[in-house]
Amino acid sequence: MSEASFEKYSAEEWEHIRKRFFNSILNDTEIAKLGQNVGVSWPFKGKGETAEKYIEYDFEELKSVPGLVGKQSRIKTLMDILRETLAFDDPFSDMVDTVESESEVDDTFERILAKLEIPPSYPCEFVHFEAGTRELLRDEGVNTLIEVVHFGQKLARNVVVGGDLKTFLNGLAHKDEVGITKHLPYRRGIRGLHLPEAIGLIANDLPEAAQLQLLSQSDISLTDAETALLGKASALNVEAAIKTAVERVRKVSEWFTAEAADLQQVFNTGGSPERYFIMINDARLERMAIELAKLQLGVVDAKKSGFFGKLFGR
């Protein structure tokens, strides 16, 4: 391709890329990482090396950006990475300059969920988000995981998606298992969603004082600072938080019926709940999850029933 042809073609395409990336959840991801995902190497690394750095420039200005001056091949590489990212990883773009029909939905996430063996019908109320995001999804009548995705896709066509909804969708788009586990009870290296991790997420959402109360009922020793913090906490607030968490455990157990039956069997037969929850891979979180499971199933150690006996009338 001649330099003149490259200039004309690239200027037009760059405008497409810029337009799409302005509202992409990937605009603050390092270009080197995007390049790895699409098999194209980018020579610069660092948190500042993101699409956001480059899309503020039109094509003429782009040629004057440090690192790109006189580097036609490097500009082409940048465009290749961003184009391929939008085509394969950015679920909000098909790189065409047409008006998208409301009925047209990109199936990128459906394919990703299928590959990770995550059911798209998983209830939205069990996906872990900040309070503001939960309220937004509830107000919009979003009920399932795939509806969360579609809502995010629709929202991103009009505004820049931010907050934990952005990080969640970004994690899914990149099949980032660590990121996914912050929002879903996903089992890294094995795939699928599971009850132990679901209860672990519920425990992790609890205020610190409520977590310490659960730990105080287990075999985990609290530090002096933690004991002092728990002593200063409002008993009513701690009780309310734990009651809400136990109710959430009850609801999520109704989704994971087979695993809930297995957990019930563990307690009925005097088995080891520690082994059941070991996949959480966090000793303290495992202990809190066990205590929540005990409360939900009505399994309270008579020697430790003081606080929880009062709380649940046992």
PDB file of C-alpha atoms in Angstrom:
ATOM      1  CA  MET A   1       0.000   0.000   0.000  1.00  0.00           C
ATOM      2  CA  SER A   2       1.396   3.413  -0.949  1.00  0.00           C
ATOM      3  CA  GLU A   3       1.935   6.059   1.698  1.00  0.00           C
ATOM      4  CA  ALA A   4      -0.877   8.160   0.224  1.00  0.00           C
ATOM      5  CA  SER A   5      -3.279   5.210   0.298  1.00  0.00           C
ATOM      6  CA  PHE A   6      -2.212   4.352   3.841  1.00  0.00           C
ATOM      7  CA  GLU A   7      -2.873   7.917   4.935  1.00  0.00           C
ATOM      8  CA  LYS A   8      -6.368   8.059   3.422  1.00  0.00           C
ATOM      9  CA  TYR A   9      -7.434   4.592   4.530  1.00  0.00           C
ATOM     10  CA  SER A  10      -5.925   4.925   8.003  1.00  0.00           C
ATOM     11  CA  ALA A  11      -7.417   8.359   8.667  1.00  0.00           C
ATOM     12  CA  GLU A  12     -10.909   7.037   7.961  1.00  0.00           C
ATOM     13  CA  GLU A  13     -10.434   3.878   9.981  1.00  0.00           C
ATOM     14  CA  TRP A  14      -8.843   5.725  12.887  1.00  0.00           C
ATOM     15  CA  GLU A  15     -12.002   7.791  13.234  1.00  0.00           C
ATOM     16  CA  HIS A  16     -14.015   4.561  13.489  1.00  0.00           C
ATOM     17  CA  ILE A  17     -11.649   3.235  16.158  1.00  0.00           C
ATOM     18  CA  ARG A  18     -11.658   6.483  18.114  1.00  0.00           C
ATOM     19  CA  LYS A  19     -15.450   6.654  18.083  1.00  0.00           C
ATOM     20  CA  ARG A  20     -15.798   3.104  19.363  1.00  0.00           C
ATOM     21  CA  PHE A  21     -13.098   3.288  22.018  1.00  0.00           C
ATOM     22  CA  PHE A  22     -14.453   6.467  23.585  1.00  0.00           C
ATOM     23  CA  ASN A  23     -17.271   4.353  25.085  1.00  0.00           C
ATOM     24  CA  SER A  24     -15.402   1.073  25.386  1.00  0.00           C
ATOM     25  CA  ILE A  25     -14.800  -0.529  28.775  1.00  0.00           C
ATOM     26  CA  LEU A  26     -11.335  -1.363  27.472  1.00  0.00           C
ATOM     27  CA  ASN A  27     -10.118   2.179  26.871  1.00  0.00           C
ATOM     28  CA  ASP A  28      -8.075   2.207  30.090  1.00  0.00           C
ATOM     29  CA  THR A  29      -6.545  -1.255  29.622  1.00  0.00           C
ATOM     30  CA  GLU A  30      -2.839  -1.391  28.755  1.00  0.00           C
ATOM     31  CA  ILE A  31      -2.332  -1.721  25.013  1.00  0.00           C
ATOM     32  CA  ALA A  32       0.406  -4.309  25.571  1.00  0.00           C
ATOM     33  CA  LYS A  33      -2.173  -6.531  27.323  1.00  0.00           C
ATOM     34  CA  LEU A  34      -4.724  -5.966  24.572  1.00  0.00           C
ATOM     35  CA  GLY A  35      -2.022  -6.907  22.080  1.00  0.00           C
ATOM     36  CA  GLN A  36      -1.311 -10.156  23.904  1.00  0.00           C
ATOM     37  CA  ASN A  37      -4.982 -11.099  23.655  1.00  0.00           C
ATOM     38  CA  VAL A  38      -5.042 -10.625  19.878  1.00  0.00           C
ATOM     39  CA  GLY A  39      -1.517 -11.872  19.136  1.00  0.00           C
ATOM     40  CA  VAL A  40       0.054  -8.513  18.242  1.00  0.00           C
ATOM     41  CA  SER A  41       3.062  -7.115  20.109  1.00  0.00           C
ATOM     42  CA  TRP A  42       3.150  -3.506  21.355  1.00  0.00           C
ATOM     43  CA  PRO A  43       6.605  -2.089  22.203  1.00  0.00           C
ATOM     44  CA  PHE A  44       5.556   0.110  25.153  1.00  0.00           C
ATOM     45  CA  LYS A  45       4.385  -1.007  28.580  1.00  0.00           C
ATOM     46  CA  GLY A  46       2.997   0.830  31.574  1.00  0.00           C
ATOM     47  CA  LYS A  47      -0.284   2.001  33.087  1.00  0.00           C
ATOM     48  CA  GLY A  48      -0.243   5.132  30.934  1.00  0.00           C
ATOM     49  CA  GLU A  49       0.012   3.130  27.706  1.00  0.00           C
ATOM     50  CA  THR A  50      -3.710   2.728  27.117  1.00  0.00           C
ATOM     51  CA  ALA A  51      -6.073   3.396  24.235  1.00  0.00           C
ATOM     52  CA  GLU A  52      -7.297   6.408  26.207  1.00  0.00           C
ATOM     53  CA  LYS A  53      -3.862   8.000  25.703  1.00  0.00           C
ATOM     54  CA  TYR A  54      -4.086   7.857  21.906  1.00  0.00           C
ATOM     55  CA  ILE A  55      -7.762   8.254  20.996  1.00  0.00           C
ATOM     56  CA  GLU A  56      -7.774  11.896  22.072  1.00  0.00           C
ATOM     57  CA  TYR A  57      -5.805  12.652  18.883  1.00  0.00           C
ATOM     58  CA  ASP A  58      -7.119  12.709  15.323  1.00  0.00           C
ATOM     59  CA  PHE A  59      -5.004  10.937  12.715  1.00  0.00           C
ATOM     60  CA  GLU A  60      -2.827  13.905  11.858  1.00  0.00           C
ATOM     61  CA  GLU A  61      -2.145  14.619  15.512  1.00  0.00           C
ATOM     62  CA  LEU A  62      -1.455  10.942  16.149  1.00  0.00           C
ATOM     63  CA  LYS A  63       1.568  11.086  13.867  1.00  0.00           C
ATOM     64  CA  SER A  64       3.128  13.663  16.197  1.00  0.00           C
ATOM     65  CA  VAL A  65       2.723  11.662  19.417  1.00  0.00           C
ATOM     66  CA  PRO A  66       6.096  10.719  20.964  1.00  0.00           C
ATOM     67  CA  GLY A  67       6.966   7.165  20.005  1.00  0.00           C
ATOM     68  CA  LEU A  68       4.911   7.341  16.823  1.00  0.00           C
ATOM     69  CA  VAL A  69       6.721  10.171  15.026  1.00  0.00           C
ATOM     70  CA  GLY A  70       7.915   8.864  11.663  1.00  0.00           C
ATOM     71  CA  LYS A  71       6.741   5.348  12.606  1.00  0.00           C
ATOM     72  CA  GLN A  72       4.055   4.419  10.091  1.00  0.00           C
ATOM     73  CA  SER A  73       4.407   0.751  10.992  1.00  0.00           C
ATOM     74  CA  ARG A  74       3.910   1.505  14.684  1.00  0.00           C
ATOM     75  CA  ILE A  75       0.730   3.471  13.955  1.00  0.00           C
ATOM     76  CA  LYS A  76      -0.489   0.532  11.906  1.00  0.00           C
ATOM     77  CA  THR A  77       0.314  -1.823  14.793  1.00  0.00           C
ATOM     78  CA  LEU A  78      -1.620   0.384  17.203  1.00  0.00           C
ATOM     79  CA  MET A  79      -4.610   0.369  14.898  1.00  0.00           C
ATOM     80  CA  ASP A  80      -4.369  -3.391  14.377  1.00  0.00           C
ATOM     81  CA  ILE A  81      -4.450  -4.015  18.119  1.00  0.00           C
ATOM     82  CA  LEU A  82      -7.376  -1.700  18.765  1.00  0.00           C
ATOM     83  CA  ARG A  83      -9.305  -2.940  15.724  1.00  0.00           C
ATOM     84  CA  GLU A  84      -8.862  -6.602  16.674  1.00  0.00           C
ATOM     85  CA  THR A  85      -9.710  -5.825  20.298  1.00  0.00           C
ATOM     86  CA  LEU A  86     -12.978  -4.239  19.261  1.00  0.00           C
ATOM     87  CA  ALA A  87     -13.761  -7.108  16.923  1.00  0.00           C
ATOM     88  CA  PHE A  88     -13.115  -9.915  19.395  1.00  0.00           C
ATOM     89  CA  ASP A  89     -12.961  -8.600  22.952  1.00  0.00           C
ATOM     90  CA  ASP A  90     -15.066  -5.461  23.064  1.00  0.00           C
ATOM     91  CA  PRO A  91     -18.696  -6.598  23.179  1.00  0.00           C
ATOM     92  CA  PHE A  92     -19.924  -3.072  22.540  1.00  0.00           C
ATOM     93  CA  SER A  93     -18.658  -2.726  18.994  1.00  0.00           C
ATOM     94  CA  ASP A  94     -18.843  -4.368  15.585  1.00  0.00           C
ATOM     95  CA  MET A  95     -16.665  -1.719  13.874  1.00  0.00           C
ATOM     96  CA  VAL A  96     -19.275  -0.733  11.346  1.00  0.00           C
ATOM     97  CA  ASP A  97     -20.585   2.774  10.882  1.00  0.00           C
ATOM     98  CA  THR A  98     -24.264   1.861  10.947  1.00  0.00           C
ATOM     99  CA  VAL A  99     -27.087   2.440  13.362  1.00  0.00           C
ATOM    100  CA  GLU A 100     -27.507  -0.647  15.518  1.00  0.00           C
ATOM    101  CA  SER A 101     -30.990  -2.060  15.818  1.00  0.00           C
ATOM    102  CA  GLU A 102     -32.383  -2.317  19.336  1.00  0.00           C
ATOM    103  CA  SER A 103     -33.076  -5.983  18.617  1.00  0.00           C
ATOM    104  CA  GLU A 104     -29.478  -6.734  17.644  1.00  0.00           C
ATOM    105  CA  VAL A 105     -27.400  -8.067  20.519  1.00  0.00           C
ATOM    106  CA  ASP A 106     -23.737  -9.011  20.253  1.00  0.00           C
ATOM    107  CA  ASP A 107     -23.375 -12.637  21.373  1.00  0.00           C
ATOM    108  CA  THR A 108     -19.744 -12.277  22.474  1.00  0.00           C
ATOM    109  CA  PHE A 109     -20.600 -12.614  26.135  1.00  0.00           C
ATOM    110  CA  GLU A 110     -22.903 -15.568  25.532  1.00  0.00           C
ATOM    111  CA  ARG A 111     -19.974 -17.401  23.970  1.00  0.00           C
ATOM    112  CA  ILE A 112     -17.653 -16.397  26.812  1.00  0.00           C
ATOM    113  CA  LEU A 113     -20.145 -17.542  29.456  1.00  0.00           C
ATOM    114  CA  ALA A 114     -20.612 -20.849  27.658  1.00  0.00           C
ATOM    115  CA  LYS A 115     -16.853 -21.399  27.506  1.00  0.00           C
ATOM    116  CA  LEU A 116     -16.509 -20.669  31.222  1.00  0.00           C
ATOM    117  CA  GLU A 117     -19.578 -22.836  31.964  1.00  0.00           C
ATOM    118  CA  ILE A 118     -21.349 -19.954  33.694  1.00  0.00           C
ATOM    119  CA  PRO A 119     -25.152 -20.144  33.360  1.00  0.00           C
ATOM    120  CA  PRO A 120     -26.539 -16.953  31.783  1.00  0.00           C
ATOM    121  CA  SER A 121     -29.712 -17.410  33.832  1.00  0.00           C
ATOM    122  CA  TYR A 122     -27.826 -16.980  37.123  1.00  0.00           C
ATOM    123  CA  PRO A 123     -29.903 -14.489  39.147  1.00  0.00           C
ATOM    124  CA  CYS A 124     -28.744 -10.886  39.089  1.00  0.00           C
ATOM    125  CA  GLU A 125     -29.332 -10.599  42.844  1.00  0.00           C
ATOM    126  CA  PHE A 126     -26.515 -13.099  43.409  1.00  0.00           C
ATOM    127  CA  VAL A 127     -23.980 -11.155  41.327  1.00  0.00           C
ATOM    128  CA  HIS A 128     -21.865  -9.104  43.717  1.00  0.00           C
ATOM    129  CA  PHE A 129     -21.811  -5.378  42.996  1.00  0.00           C
ATOM    130  CA  GLU A 130     -21.531  -2.180  44.995  1.00  0.00           C
ATOM    131  CA  ALA A 131     -24.750  -0.797  46.452  1.00  0.00           C
ATOM    132  CA  GLY A 132     -25.128   1.852  43.732  1.00  0.00           C
ATOM    133  CA  THR A 133     -24.813  -0.689  40.935  1.00  0.00           C
ATOM    134  CA  ARG A 134     -27.263  -3.072  42.628  1.00  0.00           C
ATOM    135  CA  GLU A 135     -29.779  -0.250  42.958  1.00  0.00           C
ATOM    136  CA  LEU A 136     -29.379   0.719  39.304  1.00  0.00           C
ATOM    137  CA  LEU A 137     -29.883  -2.854  38.100  1.00  0.00           C
ATOM    138  CA  ARG A 138     -32.886  -3.306  40.382  1.00  0.00           C
ATOM    139  CA  ASP A 139     -34.468  -0.071  39.155  1.00  0.00           C
ATOM    140  CA  GLU A 140     -33.951  -1.183  35.549  1.00  0.00           C
ATOM    141  CA  GLY A 141     -35.642  -4.527  36.192  1.00  0.00           C
ATOM    142  CA  VAL A 142     -32.515  -6.572  35.464  1.00  0.00           C
ATOM    143  CA  ASN A 143     -33.092 -10.125  36.719  1.00  0.00           C
ATOM    144  CA  THR A 144     -30.408 -12.442  35.322  1.00  0.00           C
ATOM    145  CA  LEU A 145     -26.703 -12.431  34.586  1.00  0.00           C
ATOM    146  CA  ILE A 146     -27.193 -12.218  30.836  1.00  0.00           C
ATOM    147  CA  GLU A 147     -29.573  -9.299  31.381  1.00  0.00           C
ATOM    148  CA  VAL A 148     -26.792  -7.595  33.330  1.00  0.00           C
ATOM    149  CA  VAL A 149     -24.553  -8.046  30.288  1.00  0.00           C
ATOM    150  CA  HIS A 150     -27.162  -6.792  27.825  1.00  0.00           C
ATOM    151  CA  PHE A 151     -27.917  -3.804  30.049  1.00  0.00           C
ATOM    152  CA  GLY A 152     -24.207  -3.003  30.126  1.00  0.00           C
ATOM    153  CA  GLN A 153     -23.987  -3.296  26.342  1.00  0.00           C
ATOM    154  CA  LYS A 154     -26.965  -1.011  25.854  1.00  0.00           C
ATOM    155  CA  LEU A 155     -25.695   1.479  28.412  1.00  0.00           C
ATOM    156  CA  ALA A 156     -22.237   1.624  26.829  1.00  0.00           C
ATOM    157  CA  ARG A 157     -23.669   2.720  23.479  1.00  0.00           C
ATOM    158  CA  ASN A 158     -24.763   5.972  25.082  1.00  0.00           C
ATOM    159  CA  VAL A 159     -22.538   6.663  28.083  1.00  0.00           C
ATOM    160  CA  VAL A 160     -19.152   5.671  29.423  1.00  0.00           C
ATOM    161  CA  VAL A 161     -19.693   2.681  31.696  1.00  0.00           C
ATOM    162  CA  GLY A 162     -17.883   3.075  35.002  1.00  0.00           C
ATOM    163  CA  GLY A 163     -17.569   1.545  38.439  1.00  0.00           C
ATOM    164  CA  ASP A 164     -17.713  -2.132  39.223  1.00  0.00           C
ATOM    165  CA  LEU A 165     -20.093  -2.859  36.333  1.00  0.00           C
ATOM    166  CA  LYS A 166     -17.268  -1.823  34.020  1.00  0.00           C
ATOM    167  CA  THR A 167     -14.660  -3.929  35.808  1.00  0.00           C
ATOM    168  CA  PHE A 168     -17.011  -6.918  35.824  1.00  0.00           C
ATOM    169  CA  LEU A 169     -17.719  -6.739  32.091  1.00  0.00           C
ATOM    170  CA  ASN A 170     -14.050  -6.057  31.408  1.00  0.00           C
ATOM    171  CA  GLY A 171     -13.116  -9.161  33.393  1.00  0.00           C
ATOM    172  CA  LEU A 172     -15.604 -11.255  31.449  1.00  0.00           C
ATOM    173  CA  ALA A 173     -14.441  -9.857  28.105  1.00  0.00           C
ATOM    174  CA  HIS A 174     -10.864 -10.859  28.927  1.00  0.00           C
ATOM    175  CA  LYS A 175     -11.871 -14.129  30.613  1.00  0.00           C
ATOM    176  CA  ASP A 176     -10.000 -12.865  33.678  1.00  0.00           C
ATOM    177  CA  GLU A 177     -10.758 -15.539  36.262  1.00  0.00           C
ATOM    178  CA  VAL A 178      -9.445 -13.490  39.190  1.00  0.00           C
ATOM    179  CA  GLY A 179     -11.632 -10.538  38.227  1.00  0.00           C
ATOM    180  CA  ILE A 180     -14.658 -12.759  37.671  1.00  0.00           C
ATOM    181  CA  THR A 181     -14.383 -14.289  41.168  1.00  0.00           C
ATOM    182  CA  LYS A 182     -14.894 -10.854  42.707  1.00  0.00           C
ATOM    183  CA  HIS A 183     -18.440 -10.835  41.367  1.00  0.00           C
ATOM    184  CA  LEU A 184     -19.429 -14.453  40.737  1.00  0.00           C
ATOM    185  CA  PRO A 185     -18.847 -17.710  42.668  1.00  0.00           C
ATOM    186  CA  TYR A 186     -16.636 -18.937  39.853  1.00  0.00           C
ATOM    187  CA  ARG A 187     -14.178 -21.754  40.538  1.00  0.00           C
ATOM    188  CA  ARG A 188     -10.822 -20.868  39.016  1.00  0.00           C
ATOM    189  CA  GLY A 189      -9.195 -23.602  36.970  1.00  0.00           C
ATOM    190  CA  ILE A 190     -12.338 -25.754  37.091  1.00  0.00           C
ATOM    191  CA  ARG A 191     -15.019 -23.409  35.704  1.00  0.00           C
ATOM    192  CA  GLY A 192     -18.659 -23.129  36.582  1.00  0.00           C
ATOM    193  CA  LEU A 193     -20.399 -21.552  39.588  1.00  0.00           C
ATOM    194  CA  HIS A 194     -20.468 -23.207  43.010  1.00  0.00           C
ATOM    195  CA  LEU A 195     -22.177 -22.847  46.383  1.00  0.00           C
ATOM    196  CA  PRO A 196     -19.070 -22.676  48.640  1.00  0.00           C
ATOM    197  CA  GLU A 197     -17.744 -19.705  46.685  1.00  0.00           C
ATOM    198  CA  ALA A 198     -21.238 -18.147  46.669  1.00  0.00           C
ATOM    199  CA  ILE A 199     -21.399 -18.267  50.474  1.00  0.00           C
ATOM    200  CA  GLY A 200     -17.823 -16.975  50.607  1.00  0.00           C
ATOM    201  CA  LEU A 201     -18.816 -13.930  48.547  1.00  0.00           C
ATOM    202  CA  ILE A 202     -21.722 -13.255  50.903  1.00  0.00           C
ATOM    203  CA  ALA A 203     -19.359 -13.435  53.883  1.00  0.00           C
ATOM    204  CA  ASN A 204     -16.890 -11.147  52.135  1.00  0.00           C
ATOM    205  CA  ASP A 205     -19.631  -8.528  51.655  1.00  0.00           C
ATOM    206  CA  LEU A 206     -20.286  -8.283  55.396  1.00  0.00           C
ATOM    207  CA  PRO A 207     -19.135  -5.240  57.389  1.00  0.00           C
ATOM    208  CA  GLU A 208     -15.888  -5.880  59.250  1.00  0.00           C
ATOM    209  CA  ALA A 209     -17.530  -6.088  62.680  1.00  0.00           C
ATOM    210  CA  ALA A 210     -19.978  -8.746  61.458  1.00  0.00           C
ATOM    211  CA  GLN A 211     -17.095 -10.706  59.938  1.00  0.00           C
ATOM    212  CA  LEU A 212     -15.248 -10.559  63.253  1.00  0.00           C
ATOM    213  CA  GLN A 213     -18.348 -11.778  65.075  1.00  0.00           C
ATOM    214  CA  LEU A 214     -18.477 -14.812  62.794  1.00  0.00           C
ATOM    215  CA  LEU A 215     -14.768 -15.443  63.265  1.00  0.00           C
ATOM    216  CA  SER A 216     -15.144 -15.190  67.029  1.00  0.00           C
ATOM    217  CA  GLN A 217     -17.540 -18.149  66.840  1.00  0.00           C
ATOM    218  CA  SER A 218     -14.992 -20.206  64.914  1.00  0.00           C
ATOM    219  CA  ASP A 219     -11.512 -21.397  65.776  1.00  0.00           C
ATOM    220  CA  ILE A 220      -9.838 -18.268  64.358  1.00  0.00           C
ATOM    221  CA  SER A 221      -8.243 -16.065  67.029  1.00  0.00           C
ATOM    222  CA  LEU A 222      -8.845 -12.338  66.796  1.00  0.00           C
ATOM    223  CA  THR A 223      -6.064  -9.825  67.282  1.00  0.00           C
ATOM    224  CA  ASP A 224      -6.284  -7.326  70.128  1.00  0.00           C
ATOM    225  CA  ALA A 225      -7.197  -4.605  67.634  1.00  0.00           C
ATOM    226  CA  GLU A 226      -9.951  -6.774  66.125  1.00  0.00           C
ATOM    227  CA  THR A 227     -11.315  -7.633  69.574  1.00  0.00           C
ATOM    228  CA  ALA A 228     -11.413  -3.949  70.435  1.00  0.00           C
ATOM    229  CA  LEU A 229     -13.155  -3.097  67.152  1.00  0.00           C
ATOM    230  CA  LEU A 230     -15.773  -5.782  67.722  1.00  0.00           C
ATOM    231  CA  GLY A 231     -16.318  -4.562  71.271  1.00  0.00           C
ATOM    232  CA  LYS A 232     -17.057  -1.036  70.051  1.00  0.00           C
ATOM    233  CA  ALA A 233     -19.405  -2.155  67.271  1.00  0.00           C
ATOM    234  CA  SER A 234     -23.164  -1.816  67.546  1.00  0.00           C
ATOM    235  CA  ALA A 235     -24.611  -5.213  68.445  1.00  0.00           C
ATOM    236  CA  LEU A 236     -27.826  -4.329  66.643  1.00  0.00           C
ATOM    237  CA  ASN A 237     -25.982  -3.484  63.432  1.00  0.00           C
ATOM    238  CA  VAL A 238     -23.935  -6.683  63.631  1.00  0.00           C
ATOM    239  CA  GLU A 239     -27.051  -8.763  64.222  1.00  0.00           C
ATOM    240  CA  ALA A 240     -28.883  -7.132  61.322  1.00  0.00           C
ATOM    241  CA  ALA A 241     -25.969  -7.666  58.930  1.00  0.00           C
ATOM    242  CA  ILE A 242     -25.615 -11.334  59.850  1.00  0.00           C
ATOM    243  CA  LYS A 243     -29.353 -11.947  59.599  1.00  0.00           C
ATOM    244  CA  THR A 244     -29.350 -10.437  56.102  1.00  0.00           C
ATOM    245  CA  ALA A 245     -26.363 -12.580  55.123  1.00  0.00           C
ATOM    246  CA  VAL A 246     -28.018 -15.757  56.387  1.00  0.00           C
ATOM    247  CA  GLU A 247     -31.114 -14.951  54.339  1.00  0.00           C
ATOM    248  CA  ARG A 248     -28.914 -14.472  51.276  1.00  0.00           C
ATOM    249  CA  VAL A 249     -27.319 -17.857  51.947  1.00  0.00           C
ATOM    250  CA  ARG A 250     -30.787 -19.408  52.092  1.00  0.00           C
ATOM    251  CA  LYS A 251     -31.761 -17.884  48.756  1.00  0.00           C
ATOM    252  CA  VAL A 252     -28.556 -18.799  46.945  1.00  0.00           C
ATOM    253  CA  SER A 253     -28.793 -22.351  48.329  1.00  0.00           C
ATOM    254  CA  GLU A 254     -32.125 -22.697  46.529  1.00  0.00           C
ATOM    255  CA  TRP A 255     -30.253 -22.103  43.274  1.00  0.00           C
ATOM    256  CA  PHE A 256     -27.453 -24.581  44.021  1.00  0.00           C
ATOM    257  CA  THR A 257     -29.854 -27.338  45.084  1.00  0.00           C
ATOM    258  CA  ALA A 258     -27.504 -30.297  44.561  1.00  0.00           C
ATOM    259  CA  GLU A 259     -24.569 -28.657  46.325  1.00  0.00           C
ATOM    260  CA  ALA A 260     -26.852 -27.454  49.121  1.00  0.00           C
ATOM    261  CA  ALA A 261     -27.965 -31.051  49.663  1.00  0.00           C
ATOM    262  CA  ASP A 262     -24.315 -32.124  49.803  1.00  0.00           C
ATOM    263  CA  LEU A 263     -23.590 -29.443  52.399  1.00  0.00           C
ATOM    264  CA  GLN A 264     -26.575 -30.522  54.487  1.00  0.00           C
ATOM    265  CA  GLN A 265     -25.273 -34.087  54.325  1.00  0.00           C
ATOM    266  CA  VAL A 266     -21.858 -32.957  55.558  1.00  0.00           C
ATOM    267  CA  PHE A 267     -23.403 -31.557  58.726  1.00  0.00           C
ATOM    268  CA  ASN A 268     -25.900 -34.412  59.170  1.00  0.00           C
ATOM    269  CA  THR A 269     -23.164 -37.035  59.087  1.00  0.00           C
ATOM    270  CA  GLY A 270     -20.614 -35.147  61.145  1.00  0.00           C
ATOM    271  CA  GLY A 271     -18.408 -34.615  58.115  1.00  0.00           C
ATOM    272  CA  SER A 272     -15.808 -31.911  57.620  1.00  0.00           C
ATOM    273  CA  PRO A 273     -17.273 -28.593  56.441  1.00  0.00           C
ATOM    274  CA  GLU A 274     -13.682 -27.339  56.199  1.00  0.00           C
ATOM    275  CA  ARG A 275     -13.096 -29.674  53.254  1.00  0.00           C
ATOM    276  CA  TYR A 276     -16.338 -28.534  51.637  1.00  0.00           C
ATOM    277  CA  PHE A 277     -15.274 -24.874  51.734  1.00  0.00           C
ATOM    278  CA  ILE A 278     -11.549 -25.354  51.085  1.00  0.00           C
ATOM    279  CA  MET A 279     -11.924 -24.259  47.446  1.00  0.00           C
ATOM    280  CA  ILE A 280     -12.398 -20.670  48.659  1.00  0.00           C
ATOM    281  CA  ASN A 281      -8.662 -20.737  49.363  1.00  0.00           C
ATOM    282  CA  ASP A 282      -8.796 -18.136  52.142  1.00  0.00           C
ATOM    283  CA  ALA A 283      -8.694 -19.500  55.704  1.00  0.00           C
ATOM    284  CA  ARG A 284     -10.656 -16.692  57.339  1.00  0.00           C
ATOM    285  CA  LEU A 285     -13.244 -16.470  54.574  1.00  0.00           C
ATOM    286  CA  GLU A 286     -13.695 -20.245  54.741  1.00  0.00           C
ATOM    287  CA  ARG A 287     -14.386 -20.032  58.475  1.00  0.00           C
ATOM    288  CA  MET A 288     -16.911 -17.220  58.014  1.00  0.00           C
ATOM    289  CA  ALA A 289     -18.646 -19.184  55.246  1.00  0.00           C
ATOM    290  CA  ILE A 290     -18.880 -22.221  57.517  1.00  0.00           C
ATOM    291  CA  GLU A 291     -20.462 -20.152  60.296  1.00  0.00           C
ATOM    292  CA  LEU A 292     -23.014 -18.664  57.871  1.00  0.00           C
ATOM    293  CA  ALA A 293     -23.828 -22.148  56.575  1.00  0.00           C
ATOM    294  CA  LYS A 294     -24.301 -23.399  60.134  1.00  0.00           C
ATOM    295  CA  LEU A 295     -26.677 -20.567  60.912  1.00  0.00           C
ATOM    296  CA  GLN A 296     -28.681 -21.102  57.749  1.00  0.00           C
ATOM    297  CA  LEU A 297     -28.979 -24.828  58.463  1.00  0.00           C
ATOM    298  CA  GLY A 298     -29.640 -24.390  62.168  1.00  0.00           C
ATOM    299  CA  VAL A 299     -26.403 -26.049  63.243  1.00  0.00           C
ATOM    300  CA  VAL A 300     -25.243 -24.174  66.350  1.00  0.00           C
ATOM    301  CA  ASP A 301     -22.640 -25.511  68.762  1.00  0.00           C
ATOM    302  CA  ALA A 302     -24.242 -25.512  72.214  1.00  0.00           C
ATOM    303  CA  LYS A 303     -20.954 -24.327  73.720  1.00  0.00           C
ATOM    304  CA  LYS A 304     -20.898 -21.303  71.413  1.00  0.00           C
ATOM    305  CA  SER A 305     -24.595 -20.558  71.134  1.00  0.00           C
ATOM    306  CA  GLY A 306     -24.632 -17.369  73.200  1.00  0.00           C
ATOM    307  CA  PHE A 307     -24.655 -14.670  70.527  1.00  0.00           C
ATOM    308  CA  PHE A 308     -26.232 -16.722  67.761  1.00  0.00           C
ATOM    309  CA  GLY A 309     -28.665 -18.443  70.098  1.00  0.00           C
ATOM    310  CA  LYS A 310     -29.934 -15.009  71.045  1.00  0.00           C
ATOM    311  CA  LEU A 311     -29.874 -13.905  67.429  1.00  0.00           C
ATOM    312  CA  PHE A 312     -31.840 -16.855  66.039  1.00  0.00           C
ATOM    313  CA  GLY A 313     -33.796 -17.866  69.090  1.00  0.00           C
ATOM    314  CA  ARG A 314     -31.810 -21.043  69.740  1.00  0.00           C
TER     315      ARG A 314
END
